Coordinates of C-alpha atoms in Angstrom, one line a residue:
Chain A
X440 CA 0.0 0.0 0.0
X441 CA 1.5 3.4 -1.0
X442 CA 1.9 6.1 1.6
X443 CA -0.8 8.1 -0.2
X444 CA -3.3 5.3 0.0
X445 CA -2.5 4.7 3.6
X446 CA -3.0 8.4 4.4
X447 CA -6.3 8.4 2.5
X448 CA -7.4 5.3 4.4
X449 CA -6.4 6.8 7.7
X450 CA -8.2 10.0 6.8
X451 CA -11.3 8.1 5.8
X452 CA -11.2 6.1 9.1
X453 CA -10.8 9.3 11.1
X454 CA -13.6 10.9 9.2
X455 CA -15.9 7.9 9.8
X456 CA -14.8 8.0 13.5
X457 CA -15.6 11.7 13.6
X458 CA -19.1 11.1 12.1
X459 CA -19.8 8.3 14.6
X460 CA -18.5 10.5 17.5
X461 CA -20.6 13.4 16.3
X462 CA -23.7 11.2 16.0
X463 CA -23.2 9.9 19.5
X464 CA -22.4 13.4 21.0
X465 CA -25.3 15.0 19.3
X466 CA -27.8 12.4 20.6
X467 CA -30.4 13.9 22.9
X468 CA -29.7 12.9 26.5
X469 CA -32.8 11.8 28.2
X470 CA -34.6 14.6 30.1
X471 CA -36.5 14.4 33.4
X472 CA -39.3 11.8 33.4
X473 CA -41.5 13.1 36.3
X474 CA -42.0 16.4 37.9
X475 CA -43.9 16.8 41.2
X476 CA -47.0 18.7 40.5
X477 CA -49.1 20.9 42.8
X478 CA -51.8 23.4 42.2
X479 CA -50.6 26.1 39.8
X480 CA -50.5 29.7 40.9
X481 CA -52.1 31.2 37.8
X482 CA -51.2 34.8 38.6
X483 CA -47.5 33.9 38.9
X484 CA -47.8 31.9 35.7
X485 CA -49.2 34.9 33.9
X486 CA -46.3 37.0 35.2
X487 CA -43.8 34.5 33.8
X488 CA -45.7 34.4 30.5
X489 CA -45.3 38.2 30.1
X490 CA -41.8 38.2 31.5
X491 CA -40.9 35.6 28.9
X492 CA -42.7 37.4 26.0
X493 CA -44.1 34.1 24.9
X494 CA -46.7 35.8 22.7
X495 CA -44.1 37.8 20.9
X496 CA -42.9 34.6 19.0
X497 CA -45.9 32.3 19.5
X498 CA -48.5 34.7 18.1
X499 CA -50.8 33.8 15.2
X500 CA -49.8 35.0 11.8
X501 CA -51.4 38.4 10.9
X502 CA -55.0 37.8 9.9
X503 CA -54.9 34.0 10.2
X504 CA -58.4 32.6 10.3
X505 CA -60.0 31.3 13.5
X506 CA -57.2 32.7 15.7
X507 CA -57.2 35.4 18.4
X508 CA -54.1 37.7 18.2
X509 CA -53.9 37.8 22.1
X510 CA -53.6 34.0 22.3
X511 CA -50.3 32.1 21.7
X512 CA -51.7 29.8 19.0
X513 CA -48.5 30.1 17.0
X514 CA -47.9 30.3 13.2
X515 CA -46.4 33.7 12.7
X516 CA -43.1 33.5 10.9
X517 CA -40.0 34.0 12.9
X518 CA -37.0 34.7 10.7
X519 CA -33.5 33.7 11.8
X520 CA -30.2 33.3 9.9
X521 CA -30.7 29.5 9.7
X522 CA -34.3 29.7 8.3
X523 CA -37.8 30.6 9.1
X524 CA -39.6 29.0 12.1
X525 CA -43.3 29.1 12.8
X526 CA -43.3 28.8 16.6
X527 CA -46.0 26.3 17.7
X528 CA -49.3 26.5 19.3
X529 CA -49.0 26.9 23.1
X530 CA -52.7 26.8 23.8
X531 CA -54.1 23.6 25.5
X532 CA -55.7 22.2 22.3
X533 CA -55.1 18.5 22.5
X534 CA -54.5 17.9 18.8
X535 CA -52.5 21.0 17.7
X536 CA -51.4 22.6 21.0
X537 CA -49.7 21.3 24.2
X538 CA -52.9 20.0 25.8
X539 CA -51.5 16.4 26.0
X540 CA -48.1 17.4 27.2
X541 CA -47.1 16.1 30.6
X542 CA -45.4 18.5 33.1
X543 CA -42.1 16.7 32.4
X544 CA -42.5 17.3 28.6
X545 CA -42.9 21.0 29.3
X546 CA -40.0 21.2 31.7
X547 CA -37.7 19.3 29.2
X548 CA -38.7 21.7 26.4
X549 CA -38.1 24.8 28.4
X550 CA -34.9 23.9 30.2
X551 CA -33.2 21.4 27.9
X552 CA -34.6 22.3 24.5
X553 CA -35.9 18.7 24.1
X554 CA -39.2 17.8 22.4
X555 CA -41.5 15.1 23.8
X556 CA -40.3 12.9 21.0
X557 CA -36.8 13.4 22.1
X558 CA -35.5 15.7 19.3
X559 CA -33.5 18.9 19.8
X560 CA -35.2 22.3 19.4
X561 CA -33.3 25.1 17.8
X562 CA -32.1 27.8 20.1
X563 CA -34.3 30.2 18.2
X564 CA -36.5 29.1 21.1
X565 CA -34.6 30.7 23.9
X566 CA -34.3 27.8 26.2
X567 CA -30.7 28.9 26.6
X568 CA -32.2 31.4 29.1
X569 CA -35.4 29.7 30.1
X570 CA -33.4 26.9 31.6
X571 CA -32.7 29.3 34.5
X572 CA -36.4 29.5 35.4
X573 CA -37.2 27.6 38.6
X574 CA -39.3 24.5 38.2
X575 CA -42.1 25.8 40.4
X576 CA -42.3 28.9 38.2
X577 CA -42.3 26.6 35.1
X578 CA -45.2 24.6 36.5
X579 CA -47.2 27.8 37.2
X580 CA -46.4 29.0 33.7
X581 CA -47.7 25.6 32.3
X582 CA -50.8 26.0 34.5
X583 CA -51.4 29.5 33.1
X584 CA -51.1 28.2 29.5
X585 CA -53.5 25.4 30.3
X586 CA -56.0 27.9 31.6
X587 CA -56.2 29.7 28.2
X588 CA -58.9 28.9 25.7
X589 CA -57.8 26.1 23.4
X590 CA -57.2 27.2 19.8
X591 CA -57.0 24.7 16.9
X592 CA -54.0 25.7 14.8
X593 CA -51.7 23.1 13.5
X594 CA -48.0 23.9 13.5
X595 CA -46.3 24.6 10.2
X596 CA -42.9 22.8 9.7
X597 CA -39.9 25.1 10.1
X598 CA -38.4 26.2 6.8
X599 CA -34.8 25.2 7.6
X600 CA -32.6 23.4 5.1
X601 CA -31.9 19.7 6.0
X602 CA -34.1 20.1 9.1
X603 CA -33.6 16.6 10.5
X604 CA -29.8 16.6 10.3
X605 CA -29.7 20.2 11.5
X606 CA -31.7 19.3 14.6
X607 CA -29.1 16.6 15.4
X608 CA -26.4 19.2 14.9
X609 CA -28.1 21.4 17.5
X610 CA -27.1 18.6 20.0
X611 CA -23.4 19.3 19.4
X612 CA -24.0 23.0 19.8
X613 CA -25.9 22.4 23.1
X614 CA -22.8 20.7 24.6
X615 CA -21.0 24.0 24.2
X616 CA -23.8 26.5 24.8
X617 CA -25.6 24.9 27.8
X618 CA -22.4 24.3 29.7
X619 CA -22.0 27.7 31.3
X620 CA -23.8 28.1 34.5
X621 CA -26.0 31.1 34.6
X622 CA -27.9 32.9 37.2
X623 CA -27.2 32.4 40.9
X624 CA -28.8 34.6 43.6
X625 CA -26.4 37.0 45.3
X626 CA -27.0 37.0 49.0
X627 CA -25.1 40.3 49.4
X628 CA -27.8 42.1 47.4
X629 CA -31.4 42.9 48.4
X630 CA -34.5 41.0 47.3
X631 CA -35.4 43.5 44.5
X632 CA -32.0 43.2 42.9
X633 CA -32.2 39.4 43.0
X634 CA -35.7 39.4 41.6
X635 CA -34.6 41.7 38.8
X636 CA -31.5 39.5 38.1
X637 CA -33.7 36.4 38.0
X638 CA -36.3 38.0 35.6
X639 CA -33.6 39.4 33.3
X640 CA -31.4 36.3 33.1
X641 CA -34.2 33.7 33.2
X642 CA -37.6 34.3 31.7
X643 CA -36.7 37.8 30.3
X644 CA -34.0 36.2 28.1
X645 CA -32.5 39.7 27.7
X646 CA -29.0 38.3 27.1
X647 CA -30.2 36.5 23.9
X648 CA -30.0 39.9 22.1
X649 CA -27.9 42.1 24.4
X650 CA -25.0 39.7 25.1
X651 CA -22.3 39.2 22.5
X652 CA -21.7 35.7 21.1
X653 CA -18.5 34.0 19.8
X654 CA -18.0 32.5 16.4
X655 CA -20.0 29.4 17.4
X656 CA -22.9 31.6 18.4
X657 CA -22.4 30.8 22.1
X658 CA -23.1 33.7 24.4
X659 CA -20.1 35.2 26.3
X660 CA -21.1 35.6 29.9
X661 CA -17.9 37.6 30.7
X662 CA -19.2 40.3 28.4
X663 CA -22.8 40.0 29.6
X664 CA -25.2 42.7 28.3
X665 CA -22.3 44.6 26.6
X666 CA -24.3 45.0 23.4
X667 CA -24.1 42.7 20.4
X668 CA -24.8 42.2 16.7
X669 CA -28.5 41.7 16.3
X670 CA -29.3 38.0 16.1
X671 CA -31.5 38.4 13.0
X672 CA -29.1 40.9 11.4
X673 CA -30.9 44.2 12.2
X674 CA -27.9 46.3 13.0
X675 CA -26.5 46.6 16.6
X676 CA -28.3 45.9 19.8
X677 CA -27.3 48.5 22.5
X678 CA -25.4 47.8 25.7
X679 CA -27.4 47.5 28.9
X680 CA -24.4 48.4 31.0
X681 CA -24.3 51.8 32.8
X682 CA -27.7 52.9 31.5
X683 CA -28.1 55.4 34.4
X684 CA -24.3 56.1 34.9
X685 CA -24.1 57.0 31.2
X686 CA -27.0 59.4 31.6
X687 CA -29.4 57.5 29.3
X688 CA -31.9 57.4 32.1
X689 CA -32.1 59.8 35.0
X690 CA -32.4 57.3 37.7
X691 CA -33.7 53.8 38.5
X692 CA -37.3 55.1 38.6
X693 CA -36.9 56.7 35.2
X694 CA -35.6 53.5 33.7
X695 CA -38.5 51.5 35.3
X696 CA -40.9 54.0 33.7
X697 CA -39.1 53.5 30.3
X698 CA -39.4 49.7 30.6
X699 CA -43.1 49.9 31.4
X700 CA -44.0 52.5 28.7
X701 CA -41.3 52.5 26.1
X702 CA -41.5 54.8 23.1
X703 CA -45.2 55.4 23.8
X704 CA -43.9 57.7 26.6
X705 CA -41.3 59.4 24.3
X706 CA -38.4 57.3 25.5
X707 CA -36.0 56.5 22.6
X708 CA -34.5 53.3 21.3
X709 CA -37.0 50.8 22.8
X710 CA -38.8 49.7 19.6
X711 CA -36.6 48.6 16.8
X712 CA -35.1 45.2 16.3
X713 CA -37.7 43.3 18.3
X714 CA -37.5 45.4 21.4
X715 CA -41.0 46.8 21.0
X716 CA -42.6 43.4 21.7
X717 CA -40.4 42.8 24.6
X718 CA -41.1 46.2 26.1
X719 CA -44.9 45.8 25.5
X720 CA -44.7 42.6 27.6
X721 CA -42.6 44.2 30.3
X722 CA -45.4 46.8 30.5
X723 CA -47.7 44.0 31.6
X724 CA -45.6 43.0 34.6
X725 CA -46.5 44.1 38.1
X726 CA -44.9 47.5 38.8
X727 CA -42.6 46.0 41.5
X728 CA -41.1 43.6 38.9
X729 CA -40.4 46.5 36.4
X730 CA -38.7 48.3 39.3
X731 CA -36.7 45.2 40.2
X732 CA -35.5 44.8 36.6
X733 CA -34.5 48.5 36.5
X734 CA -32.6 48.1 39.7
X735 CA -30.7 45.1 38.4
X736 CA -30.0 46.7 35.0
X737 CA -28.7 50.0 36.6
X738 CA -26.2 47.9 38.6
X739 CA -24.6 46.5 35.4
X740 CA -21.3 48.3 34.8
Chain B
X157 CA 5.1 60.4 -20.4
X158 CA 2.7 61.6 -23.0
X159 CA 0.2 58.9 -22.0
X160 CA 0.4 59.7 -18.3
X161 CA -0.2 63.4 -19.1
X162 CA -3.3 62.3 -20.9
X163 CA -4.4 60.3 -18.0
X164 CA -4.0 63.2 -15.6
X165 CA -5.9 65.4 -18.0
X166 CA -8.8 62.9 -18.2
X167 CA -8.8 62.6 -14.4
X168 CA -8.9 66.3 -14.0
X169 CA -11.8 66.7 -16.5
X170 CA -13.8 64.0 -14.8
X171 CA -13.1 65.5 -11.4
X172 CA -14.4 68.8 -12.6
X173 CA -17.4 67.0 -14.2
X174 CA -18.1 65.2 -10.9
X175 CA -17.7 68.5 -9.0
X176 CA -20.3 70.1 -11.3
X177 CA -22.6 67.2 -10.9
X178 CA -22.2 67.4 -7.1
X179 CA -23.0 71.0 -7.1
X180 CA -26.1 70.4 -9.3
X181 CA -27.5 67.7 -7.0
X182 CA -26.8 69.8 -3.9
X183 CA -28.7 72.7 -5.5
X184 CA -31.6 70.3 -6.3
X185 CA -32.2 69.7 -2.6
X186 CA -30.4 68.6 0.5
X187 CA -29.7 65.0 1.3
X188 CA -33.0 63.3 2.1
X189 CA -31.4 61.1 4.7
X190 CA -30.1 64.1 6.6
X191 CA -33.4 65.9 6.1
X192 CA -35.6 63.1 7.5
X193 CA -33.2 62.5 10.4
X194 CA -33.4 66.2 11.3
X195 CA -37.2 66.1 11.0
X196 CA -37.4 63.0 13.2
X197 CA -35.1 64.5 15.8
X198 CA -37.4 67.5 15.9
X199 CA -40.4 65.2 16.3
X200 CA -38.6 63.4 19.1
X201 CA -37.7 66.7 20.9
X202 CA -41.3 68.1 20.6
X203 CA -42.8 64.8 21.7
X204 CA -40.6 64.6 24.8
X205 CA -41.9 68.0 25.9
X206 CA -45.4 66.5 25.9
X207 CA -44.1 63.3 27.5
X208 CA -42.9 65.2 30.5
X209 CA -46.6 65.8 31.3
X210 CA -47.4 62.1 31.0
X211 CA -44.5 61.2 33.2
X212 CA -45.7 63.8 35.8
X213 CA -42.5 65.8 35.5
X214 CA -44.5 68.8 34.3
X215 CA -48.0 70.1 35.0
X216 CA -50.6 69.7 32.3
X217 CA -50.6 72.7 30.0
X218 CA -52.9 72.6 27.0
X219 CA -50.8 75.3 25.2
X220 CA -47.6 73.2 25.5
X221 CA -49.5 70.1 24.2
X222 CA -50.9 72.1 21.3
X223 CA -47.7 73.8 20.2
X224 CA -45.6 70.6 20.3
X225 CA -48.1 68.2 18.8
X226 CA -48.5 70.6 15.9
X227 CA -44.8 70.4 15.4
X228 CA -44.9 66.6 15.5
X229 CA -47.8 66.5 13.0
X230 CA -46.1 68.9 10.6
X231 CA -42.7 67.2 10.7
X232 CA -44.2 63.7 10.2
X233 CA -46.1 65.0 7.3
X234 CA -42.9 66.6 5.8
X235 CA -41.3 63.1 6.1
X236 CA -43.8 61.8 3.5
X237 CA -41.4 63.2 0.7
X238 CA -38.2 62.4 2.5
X239 CA -38.0 58.6 1.7
X240 CA -37.5 58.8 -2.1
X241 CA -36.4 55.6 -3.9
X242 CA -32.7 55.3 -3.8
X243 CA -32.2 57.2 -0.5
X244 CA -31.1 54.2 1.5
X245 CA -27.8 55.9 2.3
X246 CA -26.8 59.5 2.5
X247 CA -24.3 61.8 4.2
X248 CA -25.4 60.6 7.6
X249 CA -26.1 57.0 8.7
X250 CA -29.7 56.0 7.9
X251 CA -31.7 53.8 10.2
X252 CA -34.3 53.2 7.6
X253 CA -35.0 49.5 7.0
X254 CA -35.3 48.2 3.4
X255 CA -39.0 48.0 4.1
X256 CA -39.2 51.8 4.0
X257 CA -38.6 51.5 0.2
X258 CA -40.1 48.0 -0.6
X259 CA -43.3 48.9 1.3
X260 CA -43.4 52.7 0.7
X261 CA -47.2 52.7 0.8
X262 CA -47.2 51.1 4.3
X263 CA -44.6 53.7 5.5
X264 CA -46.7 56.6 4.1
X265 CA -49.8 55.2 5.8
X266 CA -48.0 55.0 9.1
X267 CA -46.7 58.5 8.8
X268 CA -50.2 59.8 8.0
X269 CA -51.8 57.9 10.8
X270 CA -49.2 59.1 13.3
X271 CA -49.6 62.7 12.1
X272 CA -53.4 62.3 12.5
X273 CA -52.9 61.0 16.1
X274 CA -50.7 64.0 16.9
X275 CA -53.4 66.4 15.4
X276 CA -55.9 64.7 17.7
X277 CA -53.6 65.3 20.6
X278 CA -53.2 68.9 19.7
X279 CA -56.9 69.4 20.2
X280 CA -57.0 68.1 23.8
X281 CA -57.9 70.8 26.2
X282 CA -58.6 68.9 29.5
X283 CA -56.4 66.7 31.5
X284 CA -58.8 63.7 31.5
X285 CA -58.6 63.4 27.7
X286 CA -54.8 63.9 27.6
X287 CA -53.4 60.5 28.5
X288 CA -55.4 58.4 26.1
X289 CA -54.7 60.8 23.2
X290 CA -51.0 61.0 24.2
X291 CA -50.7 57.2 24.3
X292 CA -52.4 56.8 20.9
X293 CA -49.7 59.2 19.4
X294 CA -46.9 57.4 21.2
X295 CA -48.0 54.0 20.1
X296 CA -47.9 55.1 16.5
X297 CA -44.2 56.0 16.9
X298 CA -43.4 52.7 18.5
X299 CA -45.3 50.7 16.0
X300 CA -43.5 52.2 13.0
X301 CA -40.0 52.0 14.5
X302 CA -40.7 48.4 15.2
X303 CA -41.4 47.7 11.6
X304 CA -39.4 50.3 9.6
X305 CA -36.3 51.3 11.6
X306 CA -33.2 49.4 12.7
X307 CA -31.6 50.0 16.1
X308 CA -29.1 52.8 16.3
X309 CA -26.5 50.9 18.5

């Protein structure tokens, strides 16, 4: 056997080994199988629903028949650099929504990006942040979704090239992206700051747009909220560091008012690039939560 | 040597021609990107004076509301001619999304609706009617920037 042939054979073997390794590494690891369930606190569930801006992505397509724009029956296109998604129906319709999902199915989707069938969701669904939401809160959120009127609206398949293989590839990416630990309460800070930190880093998924990513699209916690390229290519997302120190907002109370009312109240730079929907949802939170978010944001330097 | 002299001459002629062309286009009207940015900045400044009332940083004053919402309505109406095709870029950075040009009718409808909301606000004389009219105007800014503007930074 010539050296060239040997090299080719070795290369081929390595490649095959690589493919096998990738296939193994990308396999979805089993999620949780059972979650203790109590009676859901629907008011808390609603707060999480707004904090997470679920409706922003899971809204029905404009003018879709038999849907209600205020209900998350899904179907509106959500464009990303990998393709267009049509985020699914979150109402409790048993056929087309999540009516038949167990509590464990829901927790696996939200915290591990795993579907009930065991496939990977794309991180266009921001489970990269939702995984920091406490299980009790997830169960209240599930309870709230189950309390909504069911809407029949079948999901449209995502328009992503090589969808099946690409989903498997997400498994490799998750090994890098879901490694970093995220939010941990800081006992040195007060309850409002900690509440704000939780809402921003968990349900609020603010880092998804405001934190820069590396070449593999993994968020860089060391540069948390320092501003980033817009994930869907709409220019630059501004930094959330030093918002009060830089004089963008007069004080914490002014920032809280801005989060609640946005450009409707003459504040600037709270509408473009998807921020309008987020801000609208923040406006639906209890006032104390808007204040907590403002307190946490103002502390970011 | 001869050739390079010719090249220099040609370059000089085209530079003059370009200079003339530049002068002509400047005379035809200022850069629309700069003009619409200035107009929008004026809209923003005027709207903030009214917003101070909504934020309870200033007392309700119908005259302040009237003067400033008339500026908002006039400047938004002026913007109707400031998004001509081909004005994606200009002397200043434009935040206009491609949709401003691919959906010019939608943009125009948005500008008209926002100007109408500002006109409605200008007619408010009592405090009770102020907040709803103010919010209607503010929502129109937010809705359009959501669809037609990219973030600044």
